[in-house]
JSON list of C-alpha atoms in Angstrom, two decimals:
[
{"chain": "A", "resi": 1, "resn": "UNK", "atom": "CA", "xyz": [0.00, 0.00, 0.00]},
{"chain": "A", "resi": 2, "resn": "UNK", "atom": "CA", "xyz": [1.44, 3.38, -0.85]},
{"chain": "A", "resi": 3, "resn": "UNK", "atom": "CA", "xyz": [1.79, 6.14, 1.06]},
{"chain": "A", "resi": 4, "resn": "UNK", "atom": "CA", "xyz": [-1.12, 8.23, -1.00]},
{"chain": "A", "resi": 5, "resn": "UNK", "atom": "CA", "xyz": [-3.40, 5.19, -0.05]},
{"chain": "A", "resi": 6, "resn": "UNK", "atom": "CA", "xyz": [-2.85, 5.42, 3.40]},
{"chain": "A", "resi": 7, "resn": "UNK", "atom": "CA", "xyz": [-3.91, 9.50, 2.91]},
{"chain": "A", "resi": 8, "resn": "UNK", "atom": "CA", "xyz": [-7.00, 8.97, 1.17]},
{"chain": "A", "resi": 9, "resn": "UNK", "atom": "CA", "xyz": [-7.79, 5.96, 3.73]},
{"chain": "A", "resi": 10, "resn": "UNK", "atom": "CA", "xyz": [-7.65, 8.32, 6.90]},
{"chain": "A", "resi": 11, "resn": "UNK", "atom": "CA", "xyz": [-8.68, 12.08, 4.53]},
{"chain": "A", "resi": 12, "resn": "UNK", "atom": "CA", "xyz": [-12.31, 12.69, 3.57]},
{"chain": "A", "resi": 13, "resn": "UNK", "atom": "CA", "xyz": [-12.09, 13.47, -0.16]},
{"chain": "A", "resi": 14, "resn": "UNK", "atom": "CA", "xyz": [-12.44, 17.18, 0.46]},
{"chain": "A", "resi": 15, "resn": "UNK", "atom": "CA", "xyz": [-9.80, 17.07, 2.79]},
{"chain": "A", "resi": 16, "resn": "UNK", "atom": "CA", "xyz": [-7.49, 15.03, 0.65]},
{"chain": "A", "resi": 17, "resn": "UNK", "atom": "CA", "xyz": [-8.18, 17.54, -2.66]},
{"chain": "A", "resi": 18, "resn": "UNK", "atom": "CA", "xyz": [-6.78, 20.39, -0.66]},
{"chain": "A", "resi": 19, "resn": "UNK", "atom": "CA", "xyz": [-4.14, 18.86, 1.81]},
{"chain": "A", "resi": 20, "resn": "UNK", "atom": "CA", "xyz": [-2.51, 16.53, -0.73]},
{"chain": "A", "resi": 21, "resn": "UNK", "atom": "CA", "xyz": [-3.18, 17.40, -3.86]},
{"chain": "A", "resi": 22, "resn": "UNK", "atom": "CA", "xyz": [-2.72, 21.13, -3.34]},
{"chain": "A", "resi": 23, "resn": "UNK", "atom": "CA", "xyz": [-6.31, 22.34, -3.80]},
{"chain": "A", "resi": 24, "resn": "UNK", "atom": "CA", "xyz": [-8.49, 25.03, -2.30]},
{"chain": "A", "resi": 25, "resn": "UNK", "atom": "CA", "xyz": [-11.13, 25.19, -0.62]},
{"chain": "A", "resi": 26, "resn": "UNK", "atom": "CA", "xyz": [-14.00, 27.68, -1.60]},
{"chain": "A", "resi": 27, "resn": "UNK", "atom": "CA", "xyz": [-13.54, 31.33, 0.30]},
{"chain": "A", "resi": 28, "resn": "UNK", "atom": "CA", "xyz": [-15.94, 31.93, 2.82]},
{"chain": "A", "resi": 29, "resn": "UNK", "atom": "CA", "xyz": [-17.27, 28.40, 3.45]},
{"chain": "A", "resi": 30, "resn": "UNK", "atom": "CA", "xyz": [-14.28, 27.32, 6.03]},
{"chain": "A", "resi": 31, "resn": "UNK", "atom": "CA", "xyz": [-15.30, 26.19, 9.49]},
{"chain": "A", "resi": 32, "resn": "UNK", "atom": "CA", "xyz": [-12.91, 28.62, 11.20]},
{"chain": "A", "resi": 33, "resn": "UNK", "atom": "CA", "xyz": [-12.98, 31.55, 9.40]},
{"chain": "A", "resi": 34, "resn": "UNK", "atom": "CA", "xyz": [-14.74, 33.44, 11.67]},
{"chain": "A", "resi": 35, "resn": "UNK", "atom": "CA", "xyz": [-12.92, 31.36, 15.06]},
{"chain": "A", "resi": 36, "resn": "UNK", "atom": "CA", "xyz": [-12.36, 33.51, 17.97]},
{"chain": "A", "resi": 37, "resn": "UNK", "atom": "CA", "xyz": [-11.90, 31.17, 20.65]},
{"chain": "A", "resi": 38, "resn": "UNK", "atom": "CA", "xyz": [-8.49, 31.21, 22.05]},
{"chain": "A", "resi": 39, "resn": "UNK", "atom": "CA", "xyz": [-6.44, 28.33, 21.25]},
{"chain": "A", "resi": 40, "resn": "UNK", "atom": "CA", "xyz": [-4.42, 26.47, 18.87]},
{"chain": "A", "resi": 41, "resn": "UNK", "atom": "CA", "xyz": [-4.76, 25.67, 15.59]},
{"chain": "A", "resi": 42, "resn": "UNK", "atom": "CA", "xyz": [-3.46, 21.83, 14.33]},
{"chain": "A", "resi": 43, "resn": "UNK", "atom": "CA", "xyz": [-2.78, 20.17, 10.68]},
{"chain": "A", "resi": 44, "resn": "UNK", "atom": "CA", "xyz": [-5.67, 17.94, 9.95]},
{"chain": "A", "resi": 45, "resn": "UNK", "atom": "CA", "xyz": [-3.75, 15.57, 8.13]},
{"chain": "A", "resi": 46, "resn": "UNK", "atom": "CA", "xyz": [-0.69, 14.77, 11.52]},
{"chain": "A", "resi": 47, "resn": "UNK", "atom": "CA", "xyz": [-2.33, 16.92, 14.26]},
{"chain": "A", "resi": 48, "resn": "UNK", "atom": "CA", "xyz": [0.98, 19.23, 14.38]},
{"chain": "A", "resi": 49, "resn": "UNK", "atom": "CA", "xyz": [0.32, 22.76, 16.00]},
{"chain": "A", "resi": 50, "resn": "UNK", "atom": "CA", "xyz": [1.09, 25.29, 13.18]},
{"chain": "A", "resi": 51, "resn": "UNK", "atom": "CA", "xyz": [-0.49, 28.40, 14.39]},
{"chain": "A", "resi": 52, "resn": "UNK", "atom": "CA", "xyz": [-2.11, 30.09, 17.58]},
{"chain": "A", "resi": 53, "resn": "UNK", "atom": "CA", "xyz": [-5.23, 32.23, 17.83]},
{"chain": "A", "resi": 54, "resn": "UNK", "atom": "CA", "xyz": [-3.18, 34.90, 19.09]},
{"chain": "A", "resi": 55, "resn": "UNK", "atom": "CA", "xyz": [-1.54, 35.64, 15.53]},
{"chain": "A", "resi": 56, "resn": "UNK", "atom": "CA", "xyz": [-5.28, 35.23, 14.08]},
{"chain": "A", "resi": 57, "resn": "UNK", "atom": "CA", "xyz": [-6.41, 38.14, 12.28]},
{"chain": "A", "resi": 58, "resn": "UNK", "atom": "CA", "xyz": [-9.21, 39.68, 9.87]},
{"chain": "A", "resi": 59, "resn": "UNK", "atom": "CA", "xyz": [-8.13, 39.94, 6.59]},
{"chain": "A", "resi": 60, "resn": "UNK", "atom": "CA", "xyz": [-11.58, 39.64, 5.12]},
{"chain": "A", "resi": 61, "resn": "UNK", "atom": "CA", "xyz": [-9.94, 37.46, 2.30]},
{"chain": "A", "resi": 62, "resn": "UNK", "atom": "CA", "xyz": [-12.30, 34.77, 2.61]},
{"chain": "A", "resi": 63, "resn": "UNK", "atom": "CA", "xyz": [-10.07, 31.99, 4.74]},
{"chain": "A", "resi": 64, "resn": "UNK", "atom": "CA", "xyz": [-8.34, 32.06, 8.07]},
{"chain": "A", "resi": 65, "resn": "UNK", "atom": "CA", "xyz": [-5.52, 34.71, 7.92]},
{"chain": "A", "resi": 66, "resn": "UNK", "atom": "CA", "xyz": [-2.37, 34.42, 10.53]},
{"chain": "A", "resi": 67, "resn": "UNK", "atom": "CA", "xyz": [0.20, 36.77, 10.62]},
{"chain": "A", "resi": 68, "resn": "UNK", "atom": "CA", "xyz": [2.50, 34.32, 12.14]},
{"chain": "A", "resi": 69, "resn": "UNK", "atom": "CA", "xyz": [2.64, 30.37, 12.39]},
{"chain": "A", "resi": 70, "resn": "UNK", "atom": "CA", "xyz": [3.43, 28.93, 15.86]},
{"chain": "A", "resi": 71, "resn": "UNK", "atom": "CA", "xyz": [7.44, 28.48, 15.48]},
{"chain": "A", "resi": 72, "resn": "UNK", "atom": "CA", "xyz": [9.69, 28.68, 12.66]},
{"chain": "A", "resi": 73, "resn": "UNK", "atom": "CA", "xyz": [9.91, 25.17, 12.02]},
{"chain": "A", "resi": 74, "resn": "UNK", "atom": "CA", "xyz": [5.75, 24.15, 12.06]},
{"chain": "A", "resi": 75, "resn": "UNK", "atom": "CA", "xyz": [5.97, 25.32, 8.32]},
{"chain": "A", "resi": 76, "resn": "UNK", "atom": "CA", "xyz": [7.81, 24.76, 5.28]},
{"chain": "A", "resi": 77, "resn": "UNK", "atom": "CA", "xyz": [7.88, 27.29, 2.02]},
{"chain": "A", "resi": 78, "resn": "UNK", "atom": "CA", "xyz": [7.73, 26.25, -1.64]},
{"chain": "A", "resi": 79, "resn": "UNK", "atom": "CA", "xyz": [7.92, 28.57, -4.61]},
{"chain": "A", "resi": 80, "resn": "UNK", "atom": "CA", "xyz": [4.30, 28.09, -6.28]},
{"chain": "A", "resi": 81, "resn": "UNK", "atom": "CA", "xyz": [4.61, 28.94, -9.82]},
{"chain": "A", "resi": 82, "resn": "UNK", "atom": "CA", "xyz": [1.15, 27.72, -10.39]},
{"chain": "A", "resi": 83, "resn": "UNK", "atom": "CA", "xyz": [-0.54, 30.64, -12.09]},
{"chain": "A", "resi": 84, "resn": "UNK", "atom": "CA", "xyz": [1.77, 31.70, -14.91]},
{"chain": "A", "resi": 85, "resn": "UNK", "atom": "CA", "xyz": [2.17, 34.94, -13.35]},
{"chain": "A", "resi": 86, "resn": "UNK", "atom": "CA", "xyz": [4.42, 36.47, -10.35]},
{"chain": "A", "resi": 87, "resn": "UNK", "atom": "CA", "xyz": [5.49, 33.15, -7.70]},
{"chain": "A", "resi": 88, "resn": "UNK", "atom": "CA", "xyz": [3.25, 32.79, -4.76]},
{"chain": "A", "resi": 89, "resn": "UNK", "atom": "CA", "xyz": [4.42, 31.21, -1.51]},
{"chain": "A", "resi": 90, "resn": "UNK", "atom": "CA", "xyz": [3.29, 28.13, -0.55]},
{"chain": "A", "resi": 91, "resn": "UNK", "atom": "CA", "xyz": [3.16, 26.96, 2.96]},
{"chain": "A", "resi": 92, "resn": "UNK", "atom": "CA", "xyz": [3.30, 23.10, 3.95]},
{"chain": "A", "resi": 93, "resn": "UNK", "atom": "CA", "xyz": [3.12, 21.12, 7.09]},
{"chain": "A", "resi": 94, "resn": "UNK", "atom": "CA", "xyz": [6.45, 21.01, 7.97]},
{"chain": "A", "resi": 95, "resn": "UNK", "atom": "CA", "xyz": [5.96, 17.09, 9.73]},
{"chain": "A", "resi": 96, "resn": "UNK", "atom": "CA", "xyz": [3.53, 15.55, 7.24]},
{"chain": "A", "resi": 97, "resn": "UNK", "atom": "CA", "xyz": [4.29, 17.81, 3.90]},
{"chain": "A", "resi": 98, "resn": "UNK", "atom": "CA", "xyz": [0.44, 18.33, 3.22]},
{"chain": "A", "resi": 99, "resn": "UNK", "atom": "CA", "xyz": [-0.99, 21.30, 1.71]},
{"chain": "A", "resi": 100, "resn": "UNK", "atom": "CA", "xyz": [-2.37, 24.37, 3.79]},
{"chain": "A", "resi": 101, "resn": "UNK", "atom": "CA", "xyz": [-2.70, 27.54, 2.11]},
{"chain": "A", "resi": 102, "resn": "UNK", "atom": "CA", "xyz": [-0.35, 30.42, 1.30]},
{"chain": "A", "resi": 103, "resn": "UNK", "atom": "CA", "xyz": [1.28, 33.35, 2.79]},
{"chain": "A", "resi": 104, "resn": "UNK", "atom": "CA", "xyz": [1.83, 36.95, 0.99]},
{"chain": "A", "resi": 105, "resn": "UNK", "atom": "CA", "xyz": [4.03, 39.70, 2.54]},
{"chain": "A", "resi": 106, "resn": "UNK", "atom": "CA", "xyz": [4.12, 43.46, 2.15]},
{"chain": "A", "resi": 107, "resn": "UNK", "atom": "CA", "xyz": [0.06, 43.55, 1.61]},
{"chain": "A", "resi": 108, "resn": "UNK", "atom": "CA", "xyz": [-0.31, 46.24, 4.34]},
{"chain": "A", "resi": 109, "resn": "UNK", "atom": "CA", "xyz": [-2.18, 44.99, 7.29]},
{"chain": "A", "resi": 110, "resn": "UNK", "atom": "CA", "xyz": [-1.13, 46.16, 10.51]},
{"chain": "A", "resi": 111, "resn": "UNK", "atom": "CA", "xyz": [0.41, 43.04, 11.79]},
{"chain": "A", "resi": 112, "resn": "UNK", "atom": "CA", "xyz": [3.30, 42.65, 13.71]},
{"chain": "A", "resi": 113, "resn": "UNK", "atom": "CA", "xyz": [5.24, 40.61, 10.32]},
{"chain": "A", "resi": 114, "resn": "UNK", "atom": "CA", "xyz": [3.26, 42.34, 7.65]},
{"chain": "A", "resi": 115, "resn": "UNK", "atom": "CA", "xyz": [2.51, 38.84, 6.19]},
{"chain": "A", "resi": 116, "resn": "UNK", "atom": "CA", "xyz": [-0.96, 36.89, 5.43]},
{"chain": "A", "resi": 117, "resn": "UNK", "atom": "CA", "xyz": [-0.82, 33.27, 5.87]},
{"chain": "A", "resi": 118, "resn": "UNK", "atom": "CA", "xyz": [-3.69, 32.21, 4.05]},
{"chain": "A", "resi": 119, "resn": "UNK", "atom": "CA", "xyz": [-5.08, 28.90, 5.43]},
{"chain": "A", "resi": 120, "resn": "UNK", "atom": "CA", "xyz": [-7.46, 26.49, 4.21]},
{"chain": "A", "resi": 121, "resn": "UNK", "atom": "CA", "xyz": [-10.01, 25.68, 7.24]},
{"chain": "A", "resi": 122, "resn": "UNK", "atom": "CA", "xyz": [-10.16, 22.33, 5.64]},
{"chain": "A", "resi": 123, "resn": "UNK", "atom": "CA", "xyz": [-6.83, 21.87, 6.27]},
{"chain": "A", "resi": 124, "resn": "UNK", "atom": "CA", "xyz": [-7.10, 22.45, 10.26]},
{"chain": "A", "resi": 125, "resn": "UNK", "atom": "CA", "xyz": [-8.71, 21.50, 13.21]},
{"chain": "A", "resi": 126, "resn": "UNK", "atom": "CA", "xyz": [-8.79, 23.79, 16.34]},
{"chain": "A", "resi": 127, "resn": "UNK", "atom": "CA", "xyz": [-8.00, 23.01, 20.01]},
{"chain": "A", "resi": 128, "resn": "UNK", "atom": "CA", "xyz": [-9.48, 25.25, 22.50]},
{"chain": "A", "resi": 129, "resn": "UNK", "atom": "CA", "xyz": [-7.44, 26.50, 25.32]}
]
């Protein structure tokens, strides 16, 4: 059995489109976009922490926005080349390597970084404190 198998054995198929096959979810229809609860925030795939609700922010982009993930080391960057046109960032488990969203800089939201981590709901569960 490959390791894909095992994925789409323990994933919903939503969940596996968008964690491990890059996808995302539609904006606005994510179970913790509008989370306020403090508390942590875990990959849906592992169960790592990536972010906490203290970084949590408004963007209004239609998916959870973080300005920050938990450490350094939750998250891993790729360049995503995707749409033809200037590179996007894309940001990956750093344990299991699934999807989760993306993160922009420089957009102008007064945030401690100045960056957007733009997470797919699907791709997280939340643990209140």
């Amino acid at each position: 059995m490959t390791v894909e198998k095992n994925w789409q054995e323990i994933l919903t198929p939503d969940e596996y489109a968008v964690l491990r096959e890059g996808g995302t979810e539609t904006p606005w229809t994510g179970e913790l976009i509008e989370e306020k609860r403090q508390g942590k925030y875990r990959c849906r795939a592992c169960d790592a922490v990536l972010f906490a609700s203290d970084t949590k922010f408004d963007s209004h982009c239609g998916w959870p926005s973080f300005y920050a993930p938990l450490a350094k080391d939750t998250v891993k960057y790729l360049e995503d080349n995707s749409l033809g046109e200037r590179p996007r960032v894309e940001v990956r488990c750093a344990n299991c390597d699934s999807h989760l969203g993306h993160v922009f800089h420089g957009e102008g939201y007064e945030t401690p970084t100045d960056d957007r981590f733009c997470i797919n709901s699907i791709c997280m569960t939340f643990d209140e404190e």
